Coordinates of C-alpha atoms in Angstrom, one line a residue:
Chain A
M1022 CA 225.5 -96.8 15.4
S1023 CA 228.8 -97.5 17.2
V1024 CA 232.4 -96.5 17.0
L1025 CA 235.6 -98.5 16.8
I1026 CA 238.4 -97.3 19.1
V1027 CA 241.9 -98.4 19.0
G1028 CA 244.8 -97.1 21.3
T1029 CA 246.8 -97.9 24.3
T1030 CA 245.3 -99.8 27.3
A1031 CA 247.6 -99.1 30.1
L1032 CA 248.2 -98.7 33.8
D1033 CA 249.0 -95.2 34.8
S1034 CA 250.8 -94.2 37.9
I1035 CA 250.3 -90.4 38.5
K1036 CA 251.9 -87.8 40.7
T1037 CA 250.4 -84.5 41.1
P1038 CA 251.6 -81.9 43.5
T1039 CA 249.1 -82.9 46.1
R1040 CA 248.5 -86.6 45.5
E1041 CA 249.9 -89.9 44.1
N1042 CA 247.8 -92.7 42.6
P1043 CA 249.4 -96.0 41.5
R1044 CA 248.3 -98.2 38.6
L1045 CA 245.0 -96.5 37.6
L1046 CA 243.3 -97.5 34.4
G1047 CA 244.6 -95.4 31.6
G1048 CA 245.8 -95.3 28.0
S1049 CA 244.3 -93.4 25.1
A1050 CA 241.9 -96.3 24.2
S1051 CA 240.6 -96.5 27.8
H1052 CA 239.9 -92.7 28.1
A1053 CA 238.4 -92.5 24.7
A1054 CA 236.2 -95.5 25.0
V1055 CA 234.7 -94.6 28.3
A1056 CA 234.0 -91.1 27.0
A1057 CA 232.5 -92.4 23.7
S1058 CA 230.2 -94.8 25.8
F1059 CA 228.0 -91.9 26.9
F1060 CA 226.8 -91.4 23.4
S1061 CA 227.0 -94.7 21.3
R1062 CA 228.2 -98.2 21.7
V1063 CA 232.0 -98.8 21.5
K1064 CA 234.0 -101.6 20.2
L1065 CA 237.6 -101.5 21.7
V1066 CA 240.8 -102.8 20.1
G1067 CA 243.9 -103.1 22.3
G1068 CA 246.3 -105.3 24.2
V1069 CA 246.9 -105.9 27.8
G1070 CA 249.1 -108.2 29.8
E1071 CA 248.1 -111.0 32.1
D1072 CA 248.5 -108.9 35.1
F1073 CA 245.7 -106.6 33.9
P1074 CA 243.2 -106.3 36.9
K1075 CA 240.0 -107.8 36.5
K1076 CA 238.3 -104.8 38.0
Y1077 CA 239.3 -102.8 35.0
L1078 CA 237.7 -105.3 32.7
A1079 CA 234.4 -104.9 34.8
L1080 CA 234.9 -101.2 34.4
Y1081 CA 234.9 -101.3 30.6
R1082 CA 231.9 -103.7 30.7
K1083 CA 229.9 -101.4 32.9
H1084 CA 230.3 -98.8 30.3
G1085 CA 229.0 -101.4 27.7
I1086 CA 232.3 -101.4 25.8
D1087 CA 232.7 -104.6 23.5
L1088 CA 235.9 -106.3 24.4
A1089 CA 236.0 -108.9 21.6
G1090 CA 239.0 -106.8 20.2
L1091 CA 240.9 -106.6 23.5
Q1092 CA 243.9 -109.2 23.4
I1093 CA 245.2 -110.6 26.7
L1094 CA 248.8 -111.1 25.9
P1095 CA 251.6 -113.1 27.7
G1096 CA 253.7 -110.5 29.7
K1097 CA 252.9 -107.2 31.5
T1098 CA 250.4 -104.4 30.8
F1099 CA 252.0 -101.1 29.5
H1100 CA 252.8 -99.1 32.5
W1101 CA 253.3 -95.3 32.4
S1102 CA 254.3 -93.1 35.3
G1103 CA 254.2 -89.3 35.2
E1104 CA 254.4 -86.3 37.4
Y1105 CA 252.6 -82.8 37.0
E1106 CA 253.9 -79.6 38.0
V1107 CA 251.9 -76.9 40.1
N1108 CA 249.9 -75.4 37.4
M1109 CA 249.1 -78.9 35.8
N1110 CA 250.2 -77.6 32.3
H1111 CA 253.5 -79.4 32.2
R1112 CA 254.1 -83.0 33.0
R1113 CA 257.2 -85.1 32.9
T1114 CA 257.5 -88.9 32.4
L1115 CA 259.0 -90.7 35.2
L1116 CA 258.8 -94.2 33.9
T1117 CA 257.6 -96.0 30.7
E1118 CA 257.4 -99.9 30.9
L1119 CA 256.2 -100.9 27.3
G1120 CA 255.3 -104.4 28.4
V1121 CA 253.1 -106.2 25.9
I1122 CA 252.5 -103.0 23.9
E1123 CA 256.0 -103.5 22.6
T1124 CA 254.9 -106.5 20.4
F1125 CA 251.1 -105.8 20.3
Q1126 CA 249.6 -106.2 16.8
P1127 CA 246.0 -105.1 16.5
K1128 CA 243.8 -107.9 15.1
L1129 CA 240.3 -107.0 14.4
P1130 CA 237.5 -109.5 15.0
A1131 CA 235.4 -109.9 11.8
A1132 CA 232.5 -108.1 13.3
Y1133 CA 234.5 -105.0 13.7
R1134 CA 235.6 -104.5 10.3
D1135 CA 232.5 -102.8 8.9
E1136 CA 232.3 -100.2 11.6
P1137 CA 231.6 -96.8 10.1
F1138 CA 233.4 -94.6 12.8
V1139 CA 236.8 -95.2 13.5
L1140 CA 238.9 -93.5 16.2
L1141 CA 242.6 -94.2 15.8
G1142 CA 243.6 -93.1 19.5
N1143 CA 247.1 -92.1 20.2
L1144 CA 249.3 -95.2 19.4
A1145 CA 252.3 -95.9 16.9
P1146 CA 251.3 -94.7 13.6
A1147 CA 252.2 -98.2 11.9
L1148 CA 249.6 -99.8 14.3
Q1149 CA 247.0 -97.1 13.4
N1150 CA 247.8 -97.9 9.7
A1151 CA 247.5 -101.7 10.5
V1152 CA 244.0 -101.0 11.8
L1153 CA 242.9 -99.2 8.8
D1154 CA 244.2 -102.0 6.6
Q1155 CA 241.6 -104.4 8.2
M1156 CA 238.8 -102.1 7.8
H1157 CA 236.2 -102.1 4.9
K1158 CA 235.2 -98.7 3.9
P1159 CA 234.7 -96.8 7.1
R1160 CA 232.6 -93.7 6.9
F1161 CA 234.7 -91.4 9.2
V1162 CA 238.1 -92.0 10.5
V1163 CA 239.9 -89.7 13.0
A1164 CA 243.4 -90.2 14.2
D1165 CA 245.0 -88.8 17.2
S1166 CA 248.8 -88.7 17.8
M1167 CA 251.5 -87.2 20.0
D1168 CA 255.1 -85.7 19.7
L1169 CA 256.8 -89.0 20.3
W1170 CA 255.4 -90.3 16.9
I1171 CA 256.3 -87.0 15.1
N1172 CA 259.9 -87.3 16.4
I1173 CA 260.5 -91.2 15.8
A1174 CA 257.8 -92.3 13.2
L1175 CA 257.2 -89.5 10.9
P1176 CA 257.1 -91.3 7.6
E1177 CA 254.4 -93.7 9.1
L1178 CA 252.5 -90.8 10.4
L1179 CA 252.5 -88.9 7.1
R1180 CA 251.3 -92.0 5.4
L1181 CA 248.5 -92.3 7.9
L1182 CA 247.5 -88.7 7.4
K1183 CA 246.7 -89.3 3.8
R1184 CA 244.1 -92.1 4.8
V1185 CA 242.1 -90.2 7.5
D1186 CA 239.2 -87.8 7.4
G1187 CA 240.2 -86.0 10.6
F1188 CA 243.4 -85.4 12.5
V1189 CA 243.6 -84.1 16.2
L1190 CA 246.8 -82.9 17.8
N1191 CA 247.6 -80.3 20.5
D1192 CA 249.1 -76.9 19.8
S1193 CA 252.8 -77.8 20.6
E1194 CA 252.5 -80.8 18.4
A1195 CA 251.1 -78.8 15.7
E1196 CA 254.0 -76.5 15.9
L1197 CA 256.5 -79.4 16.0
L1198 CA 255.1 -81.0 13.0
T1199 CA 254.7 -77.8 10.8
R1200 CA 257.4 -75.7 12.3
E1201 CA 254.9 -72.9 12.5
N1202 CA 253.7 -71.1 15.7
N1203 CA 250.7 -69.4 14.2
V1204 CA 247.8 -71.7 14.6
Q1205 CA 246.0 -70.5 11.6
V1206 CA 249.0 -71.1 9.3
A1207 CA 249.6 -74.4 11.0
L1208 CA 246.1 -75.5 10.3
R1209 CA 246.6 -74.9 6.6
K1210 CA 249.8 -76.8 6.5
L1211 CA 248.2 -79.7 8.2
H1212 CA 245.4 -79.8 5.7
R1213 CA 248.0 -80.2 3.0
L1214 CA 249.1 -83.3 4.6
G1215 CA 245.8 -84.9 3.9
P1216 CA 242.9 -84.5 6.4
K1217 CA 239.9 -82.7 5.5
Y1218 CA 239.3 -81.8 9.2
V1219 CA 242.0 -80.8 11.5
I1220 CA 241.5 -80.0 15.1
I1221 CA 244.2 -78.4 17.4
K1222 CA 243.5 -78.9 21.1
Q1223 CA 244.7 -76.0 23.4
G1224 CA 244.2 -77.5 26.8
S1225 CA 242.1 -75.3 29.1
H1226 CA 241.7 -72.7 26.2
G1227 CA 239.5 -75.1 24.2
S1228 CA 240.2 -76.4 20.8
I1229 CA 239.9 -75.1 17.0
L1230 CA 238.4 -77.0 14.2
S1231 CA 239.2 -76.2 10.6
G1232 CA 237.1 -77.8 7.8
P1233 CA 235.1 -77.0 4.8
R1234 CA 232.8 -74.8 6.8
G1235 CA 235.7 -72.8 8.0
I1236 CA 236.9 -72.3 11.6
F1237 CA 235.1 -73.4 14.8
L1238 CA 236.3 -72.2 18.1
C1239 CA 235.4 -74.8 20.5
P1240 CA 235.2 -73.6 24.2
A1241 CA 236.7 -75.7 27.1
F1242 CA 234.3 -75.8 30.2
P1243 CA 235.8 -73.6 33.0
L1244 CA 236.9 -75.7 36.0
R1245 CA 237.6 -74.6 39.5
T1246 CA 239.5 -77.8 40.2
V1247 CA 241.9 -79.8 38.0
E1248 CA 242.9 -83.0 39.9
D1249 CA 244.6 -84.8 36.9
P1250 CA 244.4 -83.8 33.3
T1251 CA 245.8 -87.2 32.0
G1252 CA 243.5 -88.5 29.4
A1253 CA 241.6 -85.2 28.8
G1254 CA 242.6 -85.1 25.2
D1255 CA 241.7 -88.8 24.8
S1256 CA 238.4 -88.1 26.4
F1257 CA 237.8 -85.2 24.0
V1258 CA 238.2 -87.1 20.8
G1259 CA 236.4 -90.1 22.3
G1260 CA 233.5 -88.1 23.4
L1261 CA 233.5 -86.3 20.0
M1262 CA 233.5 -89.7 18.0
G1263 CA 230.8 -91.2 20.3
Y1264 CA 228.7 -88.1 19.7
L1265 CA 229.2 -88.3 16.0
A1266 CA 228.5 -92.1 15.9
G1267 CA 225.2 -91.6 18.0
A1268 CA 223.8 -88.6 16.1
R1269 CA 221.6 -88.6 13.1
G1270 CA 222.3 -86.5 10.2
S1271 CA 225.6 -85.6 8.2
I1272 CA 229.0 -85.4 9.9
E1273 CA 229.3 -81.8 8.8
A1274 CA 226.2 -80.7 10.6
N1275 CA 226.9 -82.7 13.8
L1276 CA 230.8 -81.9 14.2
R1277 CA 230.7 -78.7 16.1
R1278 CA 228.4 -80.1 18.8
A1279 CA 230.3 -83.3 18.8
M1280 CA 233.4 -81.2 19.6
V1281 CA 231.5 -79.3 22.4
Y1282 CA 230.3 -82.8 23.9
G1283 CA 233.8 -84.0 23.6
S1284 CA 235.0 -80.9 25.5
V1285 CA 232.7 -81.3 28.3
T1286 CA 233.3 -85.0 28.7
A1287 CA 237.0 -84.1 29.0
S1288 CA 236.2 -81.6 31.7
F1289 CA 234.9 -84.4 33.7
C1290 CA 238.0 -86.3 33.2
C1291 CA 240.1 -83.7 34.7
E1292 CA 238.2 -83.5 37.9
G1293 CA 239.5 -86.9 39.2
F1294 CA 242.4 -89.2 38.9
G1295 CA 242.7 -91.4 35.9
L1296 CA 239.0 -92.4 35.0
N1297 CA 237.7 -91.8 38.6
A1298 CA 235.6 -88.8 37.8
T1299 CA 234.7 -89.8 34.2
T1300 CA 233.1 -93.2 35.3
K1301 CA 231.0 -91.4 37.9
T1302 CA 229.5 -89.0 35.3
K1303 CA 226.1 -89.5 33.8
R1304 CA 224.8 -88.5 30.4
A1305 CA 222.7 -85.8 32.1
D1306 CA 225.6 -84.3 33.8
I1307 CA 227.3 -83.9 30.5
Q1308 CA 224.0 -82.4 29.0
Q1309 CA 223.9 -79.9 31.7
R1310 CA 227.5 -78.5 31.1
V1311 CA 226.8 -78.3 27.4
K1312 CA 223.8 -76.1 28.3
Q1313 CA 226.0 -74.0 30.8
L1314 CA 228.7 -73.6 28.1
E1315 CA 226.1 -72.4 25.6
K1316 CA 225.1 -69.7 28.1
M1317 CA 228.7 -68.8 28.7
T1318 CA 229.5 -68.2 24.9
V1319 CA 226.4 -66.5 23.5
F1320 CA 226.7 -62.8 22.7
Chain B
M308 CA 227.6 -40.6 24.8
S309 CA 231.4 -40.4 25.2
V310 CA 234.0 -42.0 27.2
L311 CA 236.7 -40.4 29.3
I312 CA 240.2 -42.2 28.8
V313 CA 243.3 -41.6 31.0
G314 CA 246.5 -43.5 30.5
T315 CA 249.9 -43.2 29.2
T316 CA 250.7 -41.3 26.0
A317 CA 254.0 -42.4 24.8
L318 CA 256.5 -43.1 21.9
D319 CA 257.2 -46.8 21.5
S320 CA 260.2 -48.1 19.7
I321 CA 259.5 -51.7 19.0
K322 CA 261.5 -54.6 17.7
T323 CA 260.2 -57.8 16.5
P324 CA 262.1 -60.9 15.0
T325 CA 261.6 -59.4 11.5
R326 CA 261.3 -55.5 12.0
E327 CA 262.2 -52.4 13.9
N328 CA 260.0 -49.3 14.3
P329 CA 261.2 -46.3 16.3
R330 CA 259.2 -43.7 18.1
L331 CA 255.7 -44.9 17.0
L332 CA 252.7 -43.4 18.8
G333 CA 251.9 -45.6 21.8
G334 CA 250.9 -45.7 25.4
S335 CA 247.8 -47.3 26.9
A336 CA 245.7 -44.2 26.4
S337 CA 246.6 -43.7 22.8
H338 CA 245.7 -47.4 21.9
A339 CA 242.6 -47.2 24.0
A340 CA 241.4 -43.9 22.6
V341 CA 241.8 -44.8 19.1
A342 CA 240.1 -48.2 19.6
A343 CA 237.2 -46.4 21.4
S344 CA 236.9 -43.8 18.7
F345 CA 235.2 -46.2 16.4
F346 CA 232.1 -46.5 18.6
S347 CA 231.9 -43.1 20.5
R348 CA 233.3 -39.8 21.2
V349 CA 236.5 -39.9 23.3
K350 CA 238.0 -37.3 25.8
L351 CA 241.6 -38.0 26.4
V352 CA 243.5 -37.3 29.6
G353 CA 247.4 -37.5 29.4
G354 CA 250.6 -35.7 29.4
V355 CA 253.2 -35.5 26.6
G356 CA 256.6 -33.7 26.3
E357 CA 257.4 -30.7 24.1
D358 CA 259.0 -33.2 21.6
F359 CA 255.7 -34.8 20.8
P360 CA 255.4 -35.1 17.1
K361 CA 252.6 -32.8 15.7
K362 CA 251.6 -35.6 13.4
Y363 CA 250.4 -37.7 16.3
L364 CA 248.2 -34.8 17.6
A365 CA 246.8 -34.8 14.2
L366 CA 246.3 -38.5 14.3
Y367 CA 244.3 -38.1 17.5
R368 CA 242.2 -35.4 16.1
K369 CA 241.6 -37.4 12.8
H370 CA 239.8 -40.0 15.3
G371 CA 237.8 -37.2 16.6
I372 CA 239.5 -37.5 20.1
D373 CA 239.0 -34.4 22.3
L374 CA 242.5 -33.3 23.4
A375 CA 241.4 -30.7 26.2
G376 CA 242.8 -32.9 28.7
L377 CA 246.2 -33.6 27.1
Q378 CA 248.7 -31.7 28.8
I379 CA 251.9 -30.7 26.8
L380 CA 254.5 -30.4 29.7
P381 CA 258.2 -29.1 29.6
G382 CA 260.5 -32.1 29.0
K383 CA 260.4 -35.3 26.8
T384 CA 257.6 -37.6 26.1
F385 CA 257.6 -41.0 27.9
H386 CA 259.5 -43.3 25.7
W387 CA 259.4 -47.1 25.9
S388 CA 261.4 -49.6 23.9
G389 CA 260.7 -53.2 23.7
E390 CA 261.8 -56.6 21.8
Y391 CA 259.5 -59.5 21.0
E392 CA 260.5 -63.0 20.6
V393 CA 259.7 -65.3 17.8
N394 CA 256.4 -66.4 18.9
M395 CA 255.2 -62.9 20.0
N396 CA 254.1 -64.1 23.3
H397 CA 257.0 -62.9 25.2
R398 CA 258.6 -59.4 25.1
R399 CA 261.4 -57.6 27.1
T400 CA 261.9 -54.1 27.8
L401 CA 265.0 -52.6 26.4
L402 CA 264.5 -49.1 27.7
T403 CA 262.2 -47.0 29.6
E404 CA 262.6 -43.1 29.6
L405 CA 259.9 -41.9 31.9
G406 CA 260.3 -38.2 30.8
V407 CA 257.3 -36.0 31.7
I408 CA 255.3 -39.0 32.8
E409 CA 257.4 -39.0 35.9
T410 CA 255.8 -35.8 37.4
F411 CA 252.5 -35.8 35.3
Q412 CA 249.5 -35.2 37.4
P413 CA 246.2 -35.6 35.6
K414 CA 244.0 -32.4 35.7
L415 CA 240.6 -32.9 34.2
P416 CA 239.0 -29.9 32.4
A417 CA 235.6 -29.0 33.9
A418 CA 233.7 -30.3 30.8
Y419 CA 235.3 -33.8 31.5
R420 CA 234.0 -34.2 35.1
D421 CA 230.5 -35.3 34.2
E422 CA 231.5 -38.1 31.8
P423 CA 229.4 -41.4 32.6
F424 CA 232.0 -43.7 31.2
V425 CA 235.6 -43.7 32.5
L426 CA 238.4 -45.9 31.4
L427 CA 241.4 -45.7 33.6
G428 CA 243.9 -47.2 31.4
N429 CA 247.2 -48.7 32.5
L430 CA 248.9 -46.0 34.6
A431 CA 250.2 -45.7 38.2
P432 CA 247.2 -46.5 40.4
A433 CA 247.8 -43.1 42.5
L434 CA 247.0 -41.2 39.1
Q435 CA 244.1 -43.5 38.4
N436 CA 242.8 -42.7 41.9
A437 CA 243.4 -38.9 41.2
V438 CA 241.3 -38.9 38.2
L439 CA 238.5 -40.6 40.1
D440 CA 238.8 -37.9 42.7
Q441 CA 237.8 -35.3 40.1
M442 CA 235.0 -37.0 38.6
H443 CA 231.3 -36.3 39.6
K444 CA 229.3 -39.5 39.8
P445 CA 230.5 -41.4 36.8
R446 CA 228.0 -44.3 35.7
F447 CA 230.7 -47.0 34.9
V448 CA 234.4 -47.0 35.6
V449 CA 236.8 -49.7 34.5
A450 CA 240.4 -49.9 35.3
D451 CA 243.3 -51.7 33.6
S452 CA 246.6 -52.3 35.3
M453 CA 250.0 -54.1 34.8
D454 CA 252.4 -56.4 36.8
L455 CA 254.6 -53.2 37.6
W456 CA 251.9 -51.7 39.7
I457 CA 251.0 -55.0 41.4
N458 CA 254.8 -55.2 42.3
I459 CA 255.5 -51.7 43.4
A460 CA 252.3 -49.9 44.2
L461 CA 249.9 -52.6 45.6
P462 CA 248.2 -50.6 48.4
E463 CA 247.2 -47.8 45.8
L464 CA 245.9 -50.4 43.5
L465 CA 243.9 -52.1 46.1
R466 CA 242.4 -48.8 47.2
L467 CA 241.4 -48.2 43.4
L468 CA 239.8 -51.6 43.2
K469 CA 237.3 -50.5 45.8
R470 CA 236.1 -47.7 43.7
V471 CA 235.8 -49.2 40.3
D472 CA 232.9 -51.2 38.6
G473 CA 235.3 -53.1 36.4
F474 CA 238.9 -54.4 36.5
V475 CA 240.8 -55.8 33.6
L476 CA 244.1 -57.7 33.7
N477 CA 245.8 -60.4 32.0
D478 CA 246.2 -64.0 33.1
S479 CA 249.7 -63.8 34.5
E480 CA 248.9 -60.5 36.4
A481 CA 245.7 -62.3 37.9
E482 CA 248.0 -65.1 39.1
L483 CA 250.6 -62.6 40.6
L484 CA 247.9 -60.6 42.3
T485 CA 245.9 -63.6 43.8
R486 CA 248.6 -66.3 44.0
E487 CA 246.2 -68.5 42.2
N488 CA 246.8 -70.2 38.8
N489 CA 243.1 -71.5 38.4
V490 CA 241.5 -68.7 36.5
Q491 CA 238.0 -69.4 37.9
V492 CA 239.4 -69.3 41.6
A493 CA 241.4 -66.2 40.7
L494 CA 238.3 -64.5 39.5
R495 CA 236.4 -65.2 42.7
K496 CA 239.4 -63.6 44.7
L497 CA 239.5 -60.6 42.5
H498 CA 235.8 -59.8 43.1
R499 CA 236.4 -59.9 46.7
L500 CA 238.8 -56.9 46.1
G501 CA 235.8 -54.9 44.9
P502 CA 234.9 -54.9 41.2
K503 CA 231.6 -56.2 40.2
Y504 CA 233.0 -57.1 36.9
V505 CA 236.4 -58.7 36.3
I506 CA 237.8 -59.5 33.0
I507 CA 241.0 -61.7 32.5
K508 CA 242.7 -61.2 29.2
Q509 CA 244.4 -64.4 27.6
G510 CA 246.1 -62.9 24.7
S511 CA 245.3 -65.0 21.6
H512 CA 243.0 -67.3 23.5
G513 CA 240.4 -64.5 24.1
S514 CA 239.2 -63.3 27.5
I515 CA 236.9 -64.2 30.3
L516 CA 234.3 -62.0 32.0
S517 CA 233.0 -62.7 35.4
G518 CA 230.0 -60.8 36.7
P519 CA 226.4 -61.0 38.0
R520 CA 225.3 -62.8 35.0
G521 CA 228.1 -65.4 35.4
I522 CA 231.0 -66.2 33.2
F523 CA 231.4 -65.1 29.5
L524 CA 234.0 -66.8 27.4
C525 CA 234.9 -64.1 24.8
P526 CA 236.9 -65.4 21.8
A527 CA 239.8 -63.7 20.1
F528 CA 239.6 -63.4 16.4
P529 CA 242.1 -65.9 14.8
L530 CA 244.8 -63.9 12.8
R531 CA 247.3 -65.4 10.3
T532 CA 249.7 -62.6 10.9
V533 CA 250.6 -61.0 14.1
E534 CA 252.9 -58.0 13.3
D535 CA 253.2 -56.3 16.7
P536 CA 250.9 -57.1 19.7
T537 CA 251.8 -54.0 21.6
G538 CA 248.7 -52.2 22.7
A539 CA 246.3 -55.0 21.9
G540 CA 245.1 -55.1 25.5
D541 CA 244.6 -51.4 25.6
S542 CA 242.8 -51.6 22.3
F543 CA 240.6 -54.4 23.7
V544 CA 239.4 -52.4 26.7
G545 CA 239.2 -49.2 24.7
G546 CA 237.0 -50.7 22.2
L547 CA 235.0 -52.3 25.0
M548 CA 234.4 -49.0 26.7
G549 CA 233.7 -47.1 23.4
Y550 CA 231.2 -49.7 22.3
L551 CA 229.5 -49.5 25.9
A552 CA 229.4 -45.6 25.6
G553 CA 227.9 -45.6 22.1
A554 CA 225.2 -48.3 22.9
R555 CA 221.7 -47.9 24.2
G556 CA 220.5 -50.1 26.9
S557 CA 222.0 -51.3 30.2
I558 CA 225.6 -52.1 30.7
E559 CA 224.6 -55.6 31.7
A560 CA 222.9 -56.1 28.3
N561 CA 225.7 -54.7 26.2
L562 CA 228.7 -56.0 28.1
R563 CA 229.2 -59.2 26.3
R564 CA 229.0 -57.6 22.7
A565 CA 231.2 -54.8 24.1
M566 CA 233.9 -57.3 24.8
V567 CA 233.6 -59.0 21.3
Y568 CA 233.9 -55.5 19.5
G569 CA 236.9 -55.0 21.9
S570 CA 238.4 -58.2 21.0
V571 CA 238.0 -57.6 17.3
T572 CA 239.4 -54.0 17.5
A573 CA 242.4 -55.6 19.2
S574 CA 242.8 -58.0 16.5
F575 CA 243.3 -55.2 13.9
C576 CA 245.9 -53.6 16.4
C577 CA 248.2 -56.8 16.2
E578 CA 248.2 -56.6 12.3
G579 CA 250.5 -53.5 12.2
F580 CA 253.1 -51.9 14.3
G581 CA 252.0 -49.5 16.9
L582 CA 248.7 -47.9 15.8
N583 CA 249.4 -48.4 12.0
A584 CA 246.9 -51.2 11.3
T585 CA 244.2 -49.7 13.9
T586 CA 244.1 -46.3 12.2
K587 CA 243.5 -47.8 8.8
T588 CA 240.6 -49.8 10.1
K589 CA 236.9 -48.8 9.3
R590 CA 233.9 -49.5 11.5
A591 CA 232.6 -51.7 8.7
D592 CA 235.8 -53.9 9.1
I593 CA 235.1 -54.3 12.7
Q594 CA 231.5 -55.2 12.0
Q595 CA 232.6 -57.8 9.5
R596 CA 234.9 -59.5 11.8
V597 CA 232.3 -59.5 14.6
K598 CA 230.0 -61.4 12.2
Q599 CA 232.8 -63.7 11.2
L600 CA 233.5 -64.4 14.9
E601 CA 229.7 -65.1 15.4
K602 CA 229.9 -67.8 12.8
M603 CA 233.1 -69.3 14.1
T604 CA 231.5 -69.8 17.6
V605 CA 228.0 -71.0 17.1
F606 CA 227.3 -74.6 17.7

């Protein structure tokens, strides 16, 4: 099976304490789509400007990503620029040029509307809702979000949460949304907003799933080098949804392993700027790290 | 078998955003000894003043802790007072009255010197070294420490690290000691200082063991309520050493489970002020949480 992924398709200019890389392929949909492509076919929904480099279209295609849902619009591609501090845990935005993303309206090709797996990557909740409006009965819908939307588009986000099966956010966003710093209590409050499954990401500390089978503590693969964590969260949820779409059996039975595969895919993302390391990764590399992670967690 | 535990024996006055509790039984040795007592017999080494409440001696005895090594010295018991912020992750010291701890010199009863398992709980490294000087060939020695000793007694601490099998510290202390914020790189640097086993504690995110069998990612038990985290790190390493001392088989084979038992014992510590929750815990309660934690981590 395949997975439909919507989100931002952007150019990222990223500064870290040691390096600077301008206009890399970035955005939530790009990271999620490449991560998902290791496990299943991917149908991308997004919008780029006329300046979008052809080499990035080639990169999507190299990963077998279906681009029928990628609109090339008059204007400039969304451009984000950010800078990381020494410990890579804090970043600040230097520049946000919305470009075509400002007026982008997702429009799904007919062939996309029956997809069973839908990842609503980080994007304005109104657009995430607009994608869902166009879908026929999807089997499993997961939404990602960010602090920005909690701050400026809360009603739309809350409307979305009533329509999705799973919601993914990081720990500081969970605290912002629930006003609760205890993760277990926050999880309970998040379920009350609608989603059956809630996943709270904790960066290098892994992530926590809460669902009908209880809590799953998903480890992060320990890395010696973190070159650039941009897109790690998108890679995580992309890998997760790709794994689910590619696996046989019930969602419930596959979800924990899907998180581990997502987590490992995200670990590769952190080892290079933008998508540089992810695109060099092979399915066998992911497999190997999953096995290593199993050995590191058994007791 | 039993475990010898040295460290501070103190009175803790603890403020949290919601409560205040004066002169609770505290100190690294108290927390570690009670935690270890669930799994093995404990021989305590420490020093208290003449003001030390009799009820706390009774509490030690209730846990079967051998007090032949506890000196009652002229003067006042070490008194520490601290205050936690809302999220319980940051605390500040309000008051430190060293009392008898200022001149305390550990003196081991003859019956203590052949103990196979030795926990050098958080204490001045010179005193930790003085305890080791009095031991005949112990089988397994683990030292804990804190930022204070890294800052003011580094040469003594480095001398100690060459003499121990295991070293336990938290992530910020690891960064302070190694000047390295990547945990994996910090672990490598810490091994070079001597210890075969290094454990980095990460609070509610669990802990990481590095040793000959590689990395073990030890989970923390997810709690809904954290009343007072004081002593959680001491409970962790106390439970760990108690479990090792009480278990059959090789250290290597038991160490991962020992960490999980330590982690769970520490989770109970956090649920009450001082030792209030720990002392109410039964071995069966610990067993049950270990099983729950197994279910939360399997994939």
